[in-house]
Amino acid sequence: MSKISFNDYQLSTNIVKALSGLGYMQPTKVQEEVIPTALEKKDMVVKSATGSGKTAAFGIPLCELVVWEENKPQVLVLTPTRELAAQVKEDITNIGRFKRIKATAIYGKQPFARQKVELNQKNHVVVGTPGRVLDHIEKGTLFIDQLKYLVIDEADEMLNMGFIDQVESIINTLPKNRMTMLFSATLPEDVEVLCHKYMRNPIHIEVTSVNSTKENIEHFFIETSDEEKFSLLKTVTIVENPDSCIIFCRTQEQVERVFDKLDRLNYNCDKIHGGMVQEDRFAVMNDFKRGEFRYLVATDVAARGIDIDSVSLVINYDIPLEKEKYVHRTGRTGRAGKTGRAITFITSYEQNRLIEIEEYIGFSLKKMEAPSKELVSNCQKAFEEKSNTRPTTKKDKSANLNKDIMKLYFNGGKKKKIRPVDFVGTIAKIPGVTADDIGIITIQDSASYVDILNGKGPIVLSAMKSTTIKGKVLKVHKAIK
Ligand code: AMP
């Protein structure tokens, strides 16, 4: 973290207020580099490690630059996974909370029609995975004529997942007069080519330090065999006794197998992989983030890019097939200034993979011996004690930001010809309430939702029970969702 504060940039007070609500006191290294350049609307290619605060690095300046009055999307963020899309949307909503920035996420395996309705509303920012975004553009359900800012997040992963052609097709449909920002942990040739082709003299920013693979994480490997892997996992978890741990496997089947075995041993665990339905994937990630369980067994796809604080241990049950994945997986620990440990299991025929990873990251993993029987028995008691206690649940970092916000539900919307301005006009006239106390407004066909800020929710709720909007009294209550 630097000595610079967010007040040193040309940011509106409502953005700075949200940042302080989120507990962001100072910009991280990548934010320090990116924010001023982005505010000048320059194209940029940013190479930065996972967990460096890169979402806010583009989220803060873009929330600042967006013109609130415009109804059509001005920002498009492309992400490789649905989880990341949902998370970026969440982060941007939090940063733009007091500017009333409306962000929406669109991704595959979710009803197209529902997304169409969402996209028809006022949206400043659209975050999505390439396939679904392209689909919406081609069908004319995502309006792109007002698009001024494009973010390509985790570009290297887009490439790995075979999305790069779709990304190109999307870029080709967008207005030329725009700013483009590309973020990537690594810059493979195809990504470089994309930058040259579609960006105007991009500024190159590279941020290593603080959250780099090396500094915050201790890296180890243990030699084993396929037959011994699971018993090694048991002993390693006993000795390490982590508060929070991700166990990475190569395939969905392997995740299922390891999870079943751990579950039978009463480990406080859950699993996530690409074969599960999206709702379950979100639910598991949210529970893990909140610290509801201790061990998450995962494939790469599901855990990619996801921001989980305080994972203290990453175990590569299967060594990753691609060297870049090693960085991404281990980047789940040692985030936001914390320290972590990463332990990789290696079978005799995987030595070459280890060498490849070491060459890639530029340092060697420390060799660790499999825990001895004596060590395991010494650690057993502490392990059992921890197993018998519930993990400490973590507070969502937006909880503080959102504590003074009440979402109100009204039983009328588009069908009653109600528009956001009707809510603003009516609510701002309530004694003690001003337009600044009104947050995001979402108008659906037969219902509307209005965020009331600054702790004024109860006043508005009570006043609106007897106040008309466009001559109609609407039913109002605190929204459940
Ligand atoms: P990211 O690299 O976007 O996944 O962010 C990593 C973590 O850092 C997330 O938990 C962010 O909420 C957090 N973060 C981002 N910016 C800041 C900041 N300026 N101060 C403290 N935490 C931050």
Coordinates of C-alpha atoms and ligand atoms in Angstrom, one line a residue:
M1 CA 0.0 0.0 0.0
S2 CA 1.2 3.5 -0.8
K3 CA 1.1 6.8 1.0
I4 CA -1.3 8.2 -1.6
S5 CA -4.9 8.5 -0.6
F6 CA -8.0 8.3 -2.8
N7 CA -8.6 12.0 -2.1
D8 CA -5.5 12.7 -4.2
Y9 CA -7.4 11.8 -7.4
Q10 CA -10.1 13.7 -9.1
L11 CA -12.8 11.5 -7.6
S12 CA -16.3 12.7 -6.6
T13 CA -17.2 12.6 -3.0
N14 CA -19.8 9.9 -3.5
I15 CA -17.1 7.5 -4.9
V16 CA -14.7 8.3 -2.1
K17 CA -17.5 7.8 0.5
A18 CA -18.2 4.3 -1.0
L19 CA -14.5 3.4 -0.9
S20 CA -14.2 4.4 2.8
G21 CA -17.4 2.3 3.5
L22 CA -15.7 -0.6 1.9
G23 CA -12.6 -0.1 4.1
Y24 CA -10.4 0.9 1.2
M25 CA -8.2 3.5 2.9
Q26 CA -5.4 3.7 0.3
P27 CA -5.0 2.6 -3.3
T28 CA -3.1 -0.6 -3.9
K29 CA -0.1 -0.5 -6.2
V30 CA -2.1 -1.4 -9.3
Q31 CA -4.8 1.2 -8.4
E32 CA -2.1 3.8 -8.0
E33 CA -0.9 3.2 -11.5
V34 CA -4.2 2.6 -13.2
I35 CA -6.6 5.2 -11.7
P36 CA -4.9 8.4 -12.9
T37 CA -4.3 7.0 -16.4
A38 CA -7.8 5.7 -16.7
L39 CA -9.2 9.0 -15.6
E40 CA -7.4 10.5 -18.6
K41 CA -9.2 7.9 -20.8
K42 CA -6.0 6.3 -22.1
D43 CA -5.9 2.8 -23.4
M44 CA -3.9 0.4 -21.3
V45 CA -2.6 -3.0 -20.9
V46 CA -2.1 -4.0 -17.3
K47 CA -0.1 -7.0 -16.2
S48 CA -0.9 -7.6 -12.5
A49 CA -1.1 -10.5 -10.2
T50 CA -4.4 -11.8 -9.0
G51 CA -5.6 -10.3 -5.7
S52 CA -3.9 -7.0 -6.4
G53 CA -7.1 -5.0 -6.3
K54 CA -7.4 -4.8 -10.1
T55 CA -11.2 -4.9 -10.1
A56 CA -11.4 -1.7 -8.2
A57 CA -8.4 -0.4 -10.3
F58 CA -10.8 -0.2 -13.3
G59 CA -14.0 0.0 -11.3
I60 CA -13.1 3.2 -9.5
P61 CA -12.2 5.4 -12.5
L62 CA -15.0 3.9 -14.6
C63 CA -17.7 4.6 -12.0
E64 CA -16.2 8.1 -11.9
L65 CA -16.3 8.6 -15.7
V66 CA -19.7 7.2 -16.3
V67 CA -22.4 9.8 -17.0
W68 CA -25.3 9.0 -14.7
E69 CA -28.0 10.5 -17.0
E70 CA -27.3 8.2 -19.9
N71 CA -29.6 5.2 -20.0
K72 CA -27.7 2.9 -22.3
P73 CA -24.6 1.0 -21.2
Q74 CA -21.4 2.9 -21.3
V75 CA -19.0 0.3 -19.9
L76 CA -18.6 -3.3 -21.0
V77 CA -16.5 -5.7 -18.9
L78 CA -15.7 -9.1 -20.4
T79 CA -14.7 -11.8 -17.9
P80 CA -13.8 -15.5 -18.5
T81 CA -16.1 -17.0 -15.9
R82 CA -19.6 -16.5 -14.6
E83 CA -18.5 -16.3 -11.1
L84 CA -16.1 -13.5 -11.9
A85 CA -18.7 -11.7 -13.9
A86 CA -21.0 -11.8 -10.9
Q87 CA -18.3 -10.6 -8.6
V88 CA -17.2 -7.7 -10.8
K89 CA -20.8 -6.6 -11.0
E90 CA -21.0 -6.7 -7.2
D91 CA -17.7 -4.8 -6.8
I92 CA -18.8 -2.1 -9.2
T93 CA -22.2 -1.8 -7.6
N94 CA -20.5 -1.2 -4.3
I95 CA -18.1 1.4 -5.6
G96 CA -20.9 3.2 -7.4
R97 CA -23.4 2.8 -4.6
F98 CA -23.7 6.5 -3.9
K99 CA -23.5 7.6 -7.5
R100 CA -26.3 5.1 -8.1
I101 CA -24.4 3.2 -10.8
K102 CA -26.4 0.4 -12.2
A103 CA -24.4 -2.7 -13.2
T104 CA -25.8 -5.9 -14.5
A105 CA -24.1 -9.3 -15.2
I106 CA -25.0 -11.5 -18.1
Y107 CA -23.7 -15.0 -18.6
G108 CA -24.5 -18.4 -20.1
K109 CA -26.8 -21.0 -18.5
Q110 CA -29.2 -18.3 -17.3
P111 CA -32.5 -17.6 -19.1
F112 CA -31.9 -15.3 -22.0
A113 CA -35.3 -13.6 -21.6
R114 CA -34.6 -12.5 -18.1
Q115 CA -31.4 -11.0 -19.1
K116 CA -33.2 -9.2 -22.0
V117 CA -35.5 -7.6 -19.5
E118 CA -32.5 -6.5 -17.3
L119 CA -30.7 -5.1 -20.4
N120 CA -33.8 -3.1 -21.3
Q121 CA -33.5 -1.1 -18.2
K122 CA -31.1 1.7 -17.4
N123 CA -27.7 0.2 -17.1
H124 CA -24.4 2.0 -16.8
V125 CA -22.2 -1.1 -16.7
V126 CA -22.6 -4.5 -18.3
V127 CA -20.4 -7.4 -17.1
G128 CA -20.5 -10.7 -18.9
T129 CA -18.9 -13.7 -20.4
P130 CA -18.0 -13.5 -24.1
G131 CA -20.4 -16.0 -25.5
R132 CA -23.5 -14.6 -23.9
V133 CA -22.4 -11.0 -24.5
L134 CA -22.0 -11.7 -28.2
D135 CA -25.3 -13.4 -28.3
H136 CA -27.0 -10.3 -26.9
I137 CA -25.2 -8.0 -29.2
E138 CA -26.2 -10.1 -32.3
K139 CA -29.8 -10.3 -31.2
G140 CA -29.9 -6.5 -30.6
T141 CA -30.7 -6.9 -26.9
L142 CA -27.5 -5.3 -25.6
F143 CA -27.3 -1.7 -26.8
I144 CA -23.7 -0.8 -27.7
D145 CA -24.0 2.5 -29.4
Q146 CA -23.2 4.5 -26.3
L147 CA -20.4 2.3 -25.2
K148 CA -17.3 4.3 -24.3
Y149 CA -15.3 1.9 -22.1
L150 CA -14.3 -1.7 -22.7
V151 CA -12.5 -3.8 -20.1
I152 CA -11.1 -7.2 -21.0
D153 CA -10.4 -8.9 -17.6
E154 CA -8.2 -11.9 -17.2
A155 CA -7.3 -11.9 -20.9
D156 CA -4.9 -14.8 -20.6
E157 CA -7.7 -16.9 -19.2
M158 CA -10.0 -15.9 -22.0
L159 CA -7.3 -17.3 -24.3
N160 CA -6.9 -20.5 -22.3
M161 CA -10.6 -21.1 -22.4
G162 CA -10.8 -20.5 -26.2
F163 CA -12.8 -17.3 -25.9
I164 CA -10.4 -15.0 -27.7
D165 CA -12.2 -15.2 -31.1
Q166 CA -15.5 -14.3 -29.4
V167 CA -13.7 -11.4 -27.7
E168 CA -12.5 -10.2 -31.1
S169 CA -15.9 -10.5 -32.7
I170 CA -17.3 -8.4 -29.8
I171 CA -14.7 -5.7 -30.2
N172 CA -15.4 -5.5 -33.9
T173 CA -19.0 -4.6 -33.2
L174 CA -18.2 -1.8 -30.6
P175 CA -17.9 1.9 -31.3
K176 CA -14.3 2.7 -32.3
N177 CA -14.2 5.8 -30.2
R178 CA -13.7 4.1 -26.9
M179 CA -11.2 3.5 -24.2
T180 CA -10.0 -0.1 -23.8
M181 CA -8.3 -1.6 -20.8
L182 CA -6.9 -5.1 -20.8
F183 CA -6.0 -6.9 -17.6
S184 CA -4.0 -10.1 -17.5
A185 CA -1.8 -12.0 -15.1
T186 CA 0.5 -13.0 -18.0
L187 CA 0.8 -11.6 -21.5
P188 CA 0.9 -14.5 -24.0
E189 CA 1.6 -13.6 -27.7
D190 CA -2.1 -13.9 -28.7
V191 CA -3.1 -11.4 -26.1
E192 CA -0.3 -9.0 -27.2
V193 CA -1.6 -9.3 -30.7
L194 CA -5.1 -8.4 -29.6
C195 CA -3.7 -5.3 -27.8
H196 CA -1.9 -4.1 -30.9
K197 CA -4.8 -4.7 -33.1
Y198 CA -7.5 -3.0 -31.1
M199 CA -5.9 -0.5 -28.8
R200 CA -4.6 3.0 -29.5
N201 CA -1.0 3.4 -28.2
P202 CA -1.8 1.6 -25.0
I203 CA 0.1 2.5 -21.9
H204 CA 1.8 -0.7 -20.5
I205 CA 1.5 -1.1 -16.7
E206 CA 3.2 -3.9 -14.9
V207 CA 2.7 -4.4 -11.2
T208 CA 4.5 -7.1 -9.4
S209 CA 5.6 -6.6 -5.7
V210 CA 3.1 -6.6 -2.8
N211 CA 0.9 -9.4 -3.9
S212 CA 3.3 -11.3 -6.1
T213 CA 3.4 -15.1 -6.1
K214 CA 6.7 -15.0 -4.2
E215 CA 6.4 -12.5 -1.4
N216 CA 3.2 -13.4 0.3
I217 CA 3.1 -17.1 -0.2
E218 CA 5.3 -19.9 1.0
H219 CA 5.5 -22.6 -1.7
F220 CA 6.2 -26.2 -1.0
F221 CA 6.0 -29.6 -2.8
I222 CA 5.7 -33.1 -1.5
E223 CA 6.5 -36.2 -3.5
T224 CA 3.9 -38.9 -3.4
S225 CA 2.2 -41.5 -5.6
D226 CA -1.4 -41.7 -6.9
E227 CA -2.1 -44.5 -4.3
E228 CA -0.8 -42.5 -1.4
K229 CA -2.3 -39.1 -2.3
F230 CA -5.4 -39.3 -0.2
S231 CA -3.7 -40.4 3.0
L232 CA -1.1 -37.7 2.4
L233 CA -4.0 -35.2 2.1
K234 CA -5.3 -36.4 5.5
T235 CA -2.0 -36.0 7.3
V236 CA -1.1 -32.7 5.7
T237 CA -4.5 -31.2 6.7
I238 CA -4.0 -32.5 10.3
V239 CA -0.5 -31.0 10.5
E240 CA -1.3 -27.7 8.8
N241 CA -4.7 -27.5 10.5
P242 CA -5.8 -24.5 8.3
D243 CA -8.6 -22.1 9.0
S244 CA -9.6 -22.1 5.4
C245 CA -8.2 -24.3 2.6
I246 CA -8.8 -24.9 -1.1
I247 CA -7.9 -28.3 -2.5
F248 CA -7.4 -28.2 -6.3
C249 CA -8.0 -31.2 -8.4
R250 CA -7.6 -31.6 -12.2
T251 CA -11.0 -33.0 -13.1
Q252 CA -14.6 -32.9 -11.9
E253 CA -14.5 -36.6 -11.2
Q254 CA -11.5 -36.2 -9.0
V255 CA -13.2 -33.3 -7.1
E256 CA -16.2 -35.6 -6.5
R257 CA -14.0 -38.5 -5.3
V258 CA -11.9 -36.4 -2.9
F259 CA -14.9 -34.5 -1.6
D260 CA -16.8 -37.8 -0.9
K261 CA -13.9 -39.2 1.0
L262 CA -13.4 -36.1 3.0
D263 CA -17.1 -35.8 3.7
R264 CA -17.2 -39.4 5.0
L265 CA -14.4 -38.4 7.4
N266 CA -16.5 -35.5 8.6
Y267 CA -14.4 -32.8 7.2
N268 CA -16.2 -29.5 7.2
C269 CA -16.1 -29.3 3.4
D270 CA -17.9 -28.6 0.2
K271 CA -17.0 -28.8 -3.6
I272 CA -17.2 -26.8 -6.7
H273 CA -16.7 -27.6 -10.4
G274 CA -18.0 -26.6 -13.8
G275 CA -20.4 -29.6 -13.9
M276 CA -22.6 -28.2 -11.1
V277 CA -25.5 -25.9 -11.8
Q278 CA -24.8 -22.2 -11.6
E279 CA -27.0 -21.6 -8.5
D280 CA -25.2 -24.3 -6.6
R281 CA -21.8 -22.9 -7.7
F282 CA -22.8 -19.4 -6.4
A283 CA -24.2 -20.8 -3.2
V284 CA -21.0 -22.7 -2.5
M285 CA -18.7 -19.8 -3.2
N286 CA -20.8 -17.5 -1.0
D287 CA -20.8 -19.9 1.8
F288 CA -17.0 -20.4 1.5
K289 CA -16.5 -16.6 1.4
R290 CA -18.5 -16.2 4.6
G291 CA -16.4 -19.0 6.2
E292 CA -19.4 -21.4 6.6
F293 CA -17.0 -24.3 5.9
R294 CA -13.3 -24.9 6.0
Y295 CA -12.3 -27.1 3.0
L296 CA -13.3 -26.4 -0.6
V297 CA -12.5 -29.1 -3.1
A298 CA -12.4 -27.4 -6.6
T299 CA -11.4 -27.5 -10.2
D300 CA -9.7 -24.6 -11.8
V301 CA -12.6 -23.3 -13.7
A302 CA -14.8 -22.8 -10.7
A303 CA -12.3 -21.0 -8.5
R304 CA -10.7 -18.8 -11.1
G305 CA -10.5 -15.1 -10.3
I306 CA -12.7 -15.4 -7.3
D307 CA -12.0 -13.1 -4.4
I308 CA -11.9 -14.9 -1.2
D309 CA -10.2 -13.3 1.7
S310 CA -8.1 -15.2 4.1
V311 CA -7.6 -18.6 2.5
S312 CA -4.6 -19.7 4.5
L313 CA -3.7 -22.9 2.6
V314 CA -3.9 -24.0 -1.0
I315 CA -3.3 -27.7 -1.7
N316 CA -2.6 -28.8 -5.3
Y317 CA -3.9 -32.3 -4.9
D318 CA -3.2 -32.6 -8.6
I319 CA -0.4 -30.5 -10.1
P320 CA -1.9 -28.2 -12.7
L321 CA -1.4 -29.1 -16.4
E322 CA -0.6 -25.5 -17.4
K323 CA 2.0 -23.5 -15.6
E324 CA -0.1 -20.3 -15.5
K325 CA -2.7 -22.2 -13.5
Y326 CA -0.2 -22.6 -10.7
V327 CA -0.1 -18.9 -10.3
H328 CA -3.8 -18.5 -10.4
R329 CA -4.5 -21.3 -7.9
T330 CA -1.9 -20.3 -5.4
G331 CA -3.1 -16.7 -5.8
R332 CA -6.2 -17.7 -3.9
T333 CA -4.1 -17.4 -0.8
G334 CA -1.8 -14.5 0.3
R335 CA -4.3 -12.0 -0.8
A336 CA -4.6 -8.3 0.1
G337 CA -1.4 -8.2 2.2
K338 CA -2.0 -11.5 4.0
T339 CA 0.3 -14.5 4.0
G340 CA -0.5 -18.0 2.9
R341 CA 1.0 -21.4 2.2
A342 CA 0.7 -23.5 -1.0
I343 CA 1.5 -27.2 -1.0
T344 CA 1.7 -29.2 -4.3
F345 CA 1.5 -33.0 -4.4
I346 CA 3.8 -34.4 -7.1
T347 CA 4.0 -38.0 -8.4
S348 CA 7.2 -39.3 -9.9
Y349 CA 6.1 -38.8 -13.4
E350 CA 5.2 -35.2 -12.9
Q351 CA 8.7 -33.9 -12.1
N352 CA 8.9 -32.1 -15.5
R353 CA 5.7 -30.2 -14.7
L354 CA 7.3 -29.0 -11.5
I355 CA 10.4 -27.8 -13.4
E356 CA 8.2 -26.0 -15.9
I357 CA 6.3 -24.2 -13.1
E358 CA 9.6 -23.2 -11.3
E359 CA 11.0 -21.8 -14.5
Y360 CA 7.8 -19.9 -15.1
I361 CA 7.6 -18.4 -11.6
G362 CA 11.3 -17.8 -11.4
F363 CA 12.0 -19.6 -8.1
S364 CA 12.0 -23.1 -6.7
L365 CA 9.3 -24.6 -4.5
K366 CA 10.7 -25.9 -1.2
K367 CA 10.7 -29.6 -0.7
M368 CA 8.6 -30.7 2.2
E369 CA 8.6 -34.3 3.6
A370 CA 5.3 -36.1 4.1
P371 CA 4.4 -35.6 7.7
S372 CA 5.9 -38.2 10.0
K373 CA 3.6 -40.4 12.2
E374 CA 4.9 -38.7 15.3
L375 CA 4.2 -35.2 13.9
V376 CA 0.7 -36.3 12.9
S377 CA -0.1 -37.7 16.3
N378 CA 1.2 -34.6 18.0
C379 CA -1.0 -32.4 15.9
Q380 CA -4.1 -34.7 16.0
K381 CA -5.6 -33.1 19.1
A382 CA -5.5 -29.5 17.9
F383 CA -6.9 -30.7 14.6
E384 CA -9.8 -32.4 16.3
E385 CA -10.5 -29.4 18.4
K386 CA -10.7 -27.1 15.4
S387 CA -12.8 -29.7 13.6
N388 CA -15.3 -29.5 16.4
T389 CA -15.6 -25.8 16.3
R390 CA -17.5 -23.9 13.7
P391 CA -15.2 -21.7 11.5
T392 CA -15.5 -18.0 12.3
T393 CA -17.9 -16.6 9.9
K394 CA -16.6 -13.6 8.0
K395 CA -18.5 -10.5 7.4
D396 CA -19.1 -9.5 3.8
K397 CA -17.0 -6.4 3.1
S398 CA -19.9 -4.6 1.7
A399 CA -21.9 -5.1 4.9
N400 CA -20.6 -1.9 6.4
L401 CA -21.2 0.0 3.2
N402 CA -24.7 -1.3 3.0
K403 CA -25.7 -0.9 6.6
D404 CA -27.4 2.4 6.0
I405 CA -29.2 1.3 2.9
M406 CA -32.8 0.0 2.8
K407 CA -34.3 -1.4 -0.4
L408 CA -37.9 -0.6 -0.8
Y409 CA -40.4 -2.6 -2.9
F410 CA -43.3 -0.8 -4.7
N411 CA -46.0 -2.8 -6.4
G412 CA -46.0 -0.8 -9.6
G413 CA -43.7 -0.3 -12.5
K414 CA -43.6 0.1 -16.2
K415 CA -47.1 -1.0 -16.8
K416 CA -48.3 1.9 -14.6
K417 CA -46.0 4.1 -16.7
I418 CA -43.8 4.8 -13.7
R419 CA -40.3 6.1 -14.4
P420 CA -37.3 6.7 -12.0
V421 CA -37.8 10.4 -12.1
D422 CA -41.3 9.9 -10.6
F423 CA -39.7 8.2 -7.6
V424 CA -37.0 10.8 -7.3
G425 CA -39.5 13.7 -7.5
T426 CA -41.8 12.2 -4.9
I427 CA -39.3 10.8 -2.4
A428 CA -37.1 14.0 -2.4
K429 CA -40.1 16.0 -1.3
I430 CA -40.5 14.0 1.9
P431 CA -39.4 16.2 4.8
G432 CA -35.8 15.4 5.9
V433 CA -35.1 13.5 2.7
T434 CA -33.1 14.8 -0.4
A435 CA -32.3 13.3 -3.8
D436 CA -28.9 12.3 -2.4
D437 CA -30.6 9.8 -0.2
I438 CA -32.0 7.9 -3.1
G439 CA -29.8 5.1 -4.5
I440 CA -30.3 2.7 -7.3
I441 CA -33.8 2.5 -8.8
T442 CA -34.9 -0.6 -10.7
I443 CA -38.2 -0.5 -12.5
Q444 CA -39.7 -3.8 -13.7
D445 CA -43.0 -4.4 -15.4
S446 CA -45.2 -4.6 -12.3
A447 CA -42.8 -3.8 -9.5
S448 CA -40.0 -1.3 -8.6
Y449 CA -37.2 -1.3 -6.2
V450 CA -35.6 1.8 -4.7
D451 CA -32.5 1.9 -2.5
I452 CA -32.8 4.5 0.2
L453 CA -29.4 5.6 1.6
N454 CA -28.0 7.3 4.7
G455 CA -30.3 5.5 7.1
K456 CA -33.4 7.3 5.8
G457 CA -35.2 4.1 4.8
P458 CA -37.7 4.1 7.7
I459 CA -38.7 7.7 7.1
V460 CA -39.3 7.1 3.4
L461 CA -41.1 3.8 4.1
S462 CA -43.5 5.3 6.5
A463 CA -44.1 8.4 4.3
M464 CA -44.7 6.4 1.1
K465 CA -47.5 4.4 2.7
S466 CA -49.7 7.4 2.3
T467 CA -48.0 9.4 -0.5
T468 CA -49.0 9.0 -4.2
I469 CA -46.7 8.5 -7.1
K470 CA -48.2 9.9 -10.3
G471 CA -51.5 10.0 -8.6
K472 CA -51.4 6.4 -7.4
V473 CA -50.8 5.0 -4.0
L474 CA -48.5 2.0 -4.4
K475 CA -48.1 -0.8 -1.9
V476 CA -44.7 -0.4 -0.3
H477 CA -42.6 -2.5 2.0
K478 CA -39.0 -3.4 2.7
A479 CA -37.7 -5.6 -0.1
I480 CA -36.9 -9.1 0.7
K481 CA -34.2 -9.5 -2.0
Ligands
AMP1 P1 -9.0 -8.2 -6.8 O1 -7.6 -8.2 -7.3 O2 -9.8 -7.2 -7.6 O3 -9.6 -9.6 -6.8 O4 -9.0 -7.6 -5.3 C1 -8.4 -8.3 -4.2 C2 -9.0 -7.9 -2.9 O5 -8.5 -6.6 -2.5 C3 -10.5 -7.7 -2.8 O6 -10.9 -8.4 -1.7 C4 -10.8 -6.3 -2.8 O7 -12.0 -6.0 -2.1 C5 -9.6 -5.8 -2.0 N1 -9.2 -4.4 -2.3 C6 -9.2 -3.8 -3.5 N2 -8.8 -2.5 -3.4 C7 -8.5 -2.3 -2.1 C8 -7.9 -1.2 -1.4 N3 -7.6 -0.1 -2.0 N4 -7.7 -1.4 0.0 C9 -8.0 -2.5 0.5 N5 -8.5 -3.6 -0.1 C10 -8.7 -3.5 -1.4

